Coordinates of N, CA and C in Angstrom, one line a residue:
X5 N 42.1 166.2 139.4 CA 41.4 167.3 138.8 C 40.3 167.8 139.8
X6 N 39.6 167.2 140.6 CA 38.4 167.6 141.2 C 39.2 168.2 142.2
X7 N 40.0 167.4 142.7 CA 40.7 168.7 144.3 C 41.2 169.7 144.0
X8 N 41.6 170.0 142.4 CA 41.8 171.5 141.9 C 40.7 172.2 141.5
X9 N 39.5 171.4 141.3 CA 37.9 172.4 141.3 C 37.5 172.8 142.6
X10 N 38.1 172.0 143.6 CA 37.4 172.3 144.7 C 38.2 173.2 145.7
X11 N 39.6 173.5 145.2 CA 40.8 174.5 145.4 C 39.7 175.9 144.9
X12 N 39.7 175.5 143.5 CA 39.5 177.1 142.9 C 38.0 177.5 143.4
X13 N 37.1 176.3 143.6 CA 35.7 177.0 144.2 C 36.2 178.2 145.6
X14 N 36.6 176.7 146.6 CA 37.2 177.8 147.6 C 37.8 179.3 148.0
X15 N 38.4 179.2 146.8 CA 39.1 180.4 146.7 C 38.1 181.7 146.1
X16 N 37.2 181.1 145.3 CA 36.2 182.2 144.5 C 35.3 182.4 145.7
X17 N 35.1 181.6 146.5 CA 34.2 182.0 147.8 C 34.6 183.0 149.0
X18 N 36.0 182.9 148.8 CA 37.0 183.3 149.7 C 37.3 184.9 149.4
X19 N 37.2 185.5 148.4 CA 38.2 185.9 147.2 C 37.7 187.2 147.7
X20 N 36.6 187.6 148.6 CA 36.3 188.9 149.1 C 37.0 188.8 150.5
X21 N 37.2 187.7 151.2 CA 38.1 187.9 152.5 C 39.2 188.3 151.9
X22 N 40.2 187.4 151.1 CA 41.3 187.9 150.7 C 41.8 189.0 150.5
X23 N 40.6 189.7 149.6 CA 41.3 191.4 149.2 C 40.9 192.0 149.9
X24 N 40.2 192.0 151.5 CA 40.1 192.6 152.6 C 41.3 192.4 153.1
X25 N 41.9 191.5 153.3 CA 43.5 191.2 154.1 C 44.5 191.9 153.1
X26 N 44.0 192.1 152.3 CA 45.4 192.1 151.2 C 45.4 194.1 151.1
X27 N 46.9 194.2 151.2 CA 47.2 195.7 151.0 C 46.4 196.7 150.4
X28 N 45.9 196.0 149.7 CA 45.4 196.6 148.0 C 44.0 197.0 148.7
X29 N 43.1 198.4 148.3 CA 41.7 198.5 148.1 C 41.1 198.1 147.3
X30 N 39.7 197.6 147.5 CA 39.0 197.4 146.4 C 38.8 198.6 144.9
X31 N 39.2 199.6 145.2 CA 38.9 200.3 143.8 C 40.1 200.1 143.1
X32 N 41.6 200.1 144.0 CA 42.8 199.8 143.2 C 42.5 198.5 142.2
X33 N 41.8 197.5 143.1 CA 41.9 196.4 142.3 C 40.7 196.6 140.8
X34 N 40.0 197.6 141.0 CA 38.8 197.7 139.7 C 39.2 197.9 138.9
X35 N 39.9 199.3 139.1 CA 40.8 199.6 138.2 C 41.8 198.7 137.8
X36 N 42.8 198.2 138.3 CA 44.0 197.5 137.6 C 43.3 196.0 136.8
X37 N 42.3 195.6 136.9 CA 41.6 194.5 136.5 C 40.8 195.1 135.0
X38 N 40.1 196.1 135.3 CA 39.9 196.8 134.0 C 38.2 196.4 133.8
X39 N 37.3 196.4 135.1 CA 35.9 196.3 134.8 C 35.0 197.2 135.5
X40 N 34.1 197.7 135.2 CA 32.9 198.5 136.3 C 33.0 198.4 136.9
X41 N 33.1 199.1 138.4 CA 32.6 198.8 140.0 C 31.2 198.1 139.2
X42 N 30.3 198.6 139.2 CA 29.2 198.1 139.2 C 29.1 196.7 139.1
X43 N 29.8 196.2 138.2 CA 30.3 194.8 137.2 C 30.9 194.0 138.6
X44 N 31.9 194.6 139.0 CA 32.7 193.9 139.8 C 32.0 193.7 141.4
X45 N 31.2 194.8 141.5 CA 30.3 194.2 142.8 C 29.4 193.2 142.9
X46 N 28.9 193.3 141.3 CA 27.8 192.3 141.1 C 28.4 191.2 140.7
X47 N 29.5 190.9 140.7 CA 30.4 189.3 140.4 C 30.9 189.1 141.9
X48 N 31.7 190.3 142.7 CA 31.8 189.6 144.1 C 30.4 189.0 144.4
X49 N 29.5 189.7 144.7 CA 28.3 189.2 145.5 C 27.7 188.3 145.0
X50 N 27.7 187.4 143.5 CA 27.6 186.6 142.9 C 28.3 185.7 142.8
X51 N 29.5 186.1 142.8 CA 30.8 185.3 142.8 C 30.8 184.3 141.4
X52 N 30.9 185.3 140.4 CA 31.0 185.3 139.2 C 31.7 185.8 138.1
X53 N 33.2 185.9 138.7 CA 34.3 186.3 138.2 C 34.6 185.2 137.1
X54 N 35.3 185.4 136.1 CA 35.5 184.4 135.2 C 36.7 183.8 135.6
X55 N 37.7 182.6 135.3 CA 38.8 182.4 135.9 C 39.7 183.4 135.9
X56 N 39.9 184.1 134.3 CA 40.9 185.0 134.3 C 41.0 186.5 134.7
X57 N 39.5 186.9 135.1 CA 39.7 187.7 136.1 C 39.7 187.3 137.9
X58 N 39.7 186.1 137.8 CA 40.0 185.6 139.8 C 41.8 186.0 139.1
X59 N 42.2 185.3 138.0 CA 43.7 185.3 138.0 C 44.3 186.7 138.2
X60 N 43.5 187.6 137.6 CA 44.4 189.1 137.5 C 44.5 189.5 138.8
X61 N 43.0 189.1 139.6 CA 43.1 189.6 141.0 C 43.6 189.1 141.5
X62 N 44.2 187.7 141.9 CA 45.2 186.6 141.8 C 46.8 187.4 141.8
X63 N 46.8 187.9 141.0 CA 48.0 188.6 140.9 C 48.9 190.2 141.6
X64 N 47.2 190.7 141.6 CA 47.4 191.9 142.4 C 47.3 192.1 143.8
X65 N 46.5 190.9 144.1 CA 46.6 190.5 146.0 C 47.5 190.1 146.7
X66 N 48.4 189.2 145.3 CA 49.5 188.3 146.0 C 50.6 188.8 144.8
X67 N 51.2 190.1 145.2 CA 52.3 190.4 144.3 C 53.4 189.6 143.9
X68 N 53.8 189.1 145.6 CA 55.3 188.6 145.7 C 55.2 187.0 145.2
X69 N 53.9 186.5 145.4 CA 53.4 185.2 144.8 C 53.9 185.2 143.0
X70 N 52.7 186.1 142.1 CA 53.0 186.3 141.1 C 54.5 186.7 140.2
X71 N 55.2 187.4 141.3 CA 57.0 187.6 141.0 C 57.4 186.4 140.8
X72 N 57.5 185.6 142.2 CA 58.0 184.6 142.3 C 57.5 183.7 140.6
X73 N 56.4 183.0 140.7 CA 55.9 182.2 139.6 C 56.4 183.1 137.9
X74 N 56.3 184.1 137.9 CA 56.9 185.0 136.9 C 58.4 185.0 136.1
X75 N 59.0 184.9 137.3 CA 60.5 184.7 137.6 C 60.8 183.0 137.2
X76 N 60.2 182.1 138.0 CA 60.1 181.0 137.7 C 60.3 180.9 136.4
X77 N 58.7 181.1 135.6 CA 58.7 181.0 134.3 C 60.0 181.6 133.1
X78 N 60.4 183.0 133.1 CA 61.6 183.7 132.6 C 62.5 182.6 132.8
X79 N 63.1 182.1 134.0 CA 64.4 180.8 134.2 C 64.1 179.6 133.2
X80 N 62.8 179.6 133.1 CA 62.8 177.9 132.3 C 62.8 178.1 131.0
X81 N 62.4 179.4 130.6 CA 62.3 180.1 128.8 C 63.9 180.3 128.7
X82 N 64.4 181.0 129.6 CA 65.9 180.9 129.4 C 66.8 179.9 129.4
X83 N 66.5 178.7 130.3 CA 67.0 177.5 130.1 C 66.2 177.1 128.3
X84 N 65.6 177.4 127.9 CA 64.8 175.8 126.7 C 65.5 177.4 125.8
X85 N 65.7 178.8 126.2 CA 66.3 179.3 124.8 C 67.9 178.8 124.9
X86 N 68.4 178.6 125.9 CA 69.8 178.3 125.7 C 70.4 177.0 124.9
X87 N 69.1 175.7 125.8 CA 68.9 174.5 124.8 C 69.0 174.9 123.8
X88 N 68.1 175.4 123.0 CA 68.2 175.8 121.4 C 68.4 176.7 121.2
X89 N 69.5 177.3 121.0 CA 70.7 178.6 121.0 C 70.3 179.7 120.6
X90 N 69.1 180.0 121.3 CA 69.0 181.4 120.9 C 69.1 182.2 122.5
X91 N 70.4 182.9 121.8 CA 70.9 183.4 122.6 C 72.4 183.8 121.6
X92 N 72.7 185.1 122.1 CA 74.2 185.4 121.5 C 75.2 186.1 122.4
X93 N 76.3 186.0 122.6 CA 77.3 186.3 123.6 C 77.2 187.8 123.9
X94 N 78.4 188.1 125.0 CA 78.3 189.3 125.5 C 78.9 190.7 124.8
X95 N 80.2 190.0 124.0 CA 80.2 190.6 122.6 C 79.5 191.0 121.8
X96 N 78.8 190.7 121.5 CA 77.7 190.8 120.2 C 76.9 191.6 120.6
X97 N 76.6 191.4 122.2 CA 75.4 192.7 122.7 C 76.2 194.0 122.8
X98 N 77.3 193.9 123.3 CA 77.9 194.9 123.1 C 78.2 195.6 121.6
X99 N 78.7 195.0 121.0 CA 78.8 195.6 119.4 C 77.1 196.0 119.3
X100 N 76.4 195.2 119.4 CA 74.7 195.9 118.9 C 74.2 197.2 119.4
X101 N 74.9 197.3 121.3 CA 74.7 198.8 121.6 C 75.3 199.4 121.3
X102 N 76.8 199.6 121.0 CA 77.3 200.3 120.2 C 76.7 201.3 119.1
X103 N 76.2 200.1 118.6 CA 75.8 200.2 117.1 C 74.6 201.1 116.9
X104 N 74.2 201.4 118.0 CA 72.8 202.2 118.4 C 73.2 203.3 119.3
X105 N 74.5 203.4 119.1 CA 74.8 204.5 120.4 C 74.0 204.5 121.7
X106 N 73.9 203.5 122.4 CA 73.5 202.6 123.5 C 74.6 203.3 124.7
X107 N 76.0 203.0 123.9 CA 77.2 203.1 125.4 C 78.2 203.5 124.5

């Protein structure tokens, strides 16, 4: 647990080099995160982001990161729904579009 506190300090220290390297400008990311410039300059320079806004930004610096882990997750919900069968065949989706004039 501590070498993951001392992961995530680093990274909150870091976290203004990052989104200088990263594609994205700083106002893209204000916006897509959803706080004040004002707010968000006074947390870089403080470096007092909460976890889940380092995570949003987390996600918007490192797109293909967040896919990846995203995608991950979708495979393992689909494996544990197939375990417990929810899920219905290819038939059945087809009769449902149908049924909605889909196709």
């Amino acid at each position: 647990m501590i070498q993951e506190i001392i992961a995530y300090k680093n990274i909150v220290t870091d976290i203004e080099e990052l989104m200088s390297k990263s594609p994205f400008k700083k106002n893209y990311i204000i916006e897509k995160i959803g706080i004040p410039s004002p707010t968000f300059y006074r947390k870089l320079k403080t470096q007092t982001f909460t976890p889940d806004e380092m995570l949003s930004i987390a996600r918007i610096i490192s797109p293909e990161e967040n896919f990846i882990l995203e995608l991950k997750a979708d495979i393992e919900q689909g494996k544990l729904d197939l375990k417990n069968g929810d899920y219905i065949t290819h038939e059945e989706m087809l009769a449902e579009l149908k049924s909605k004039n889909l196709i």
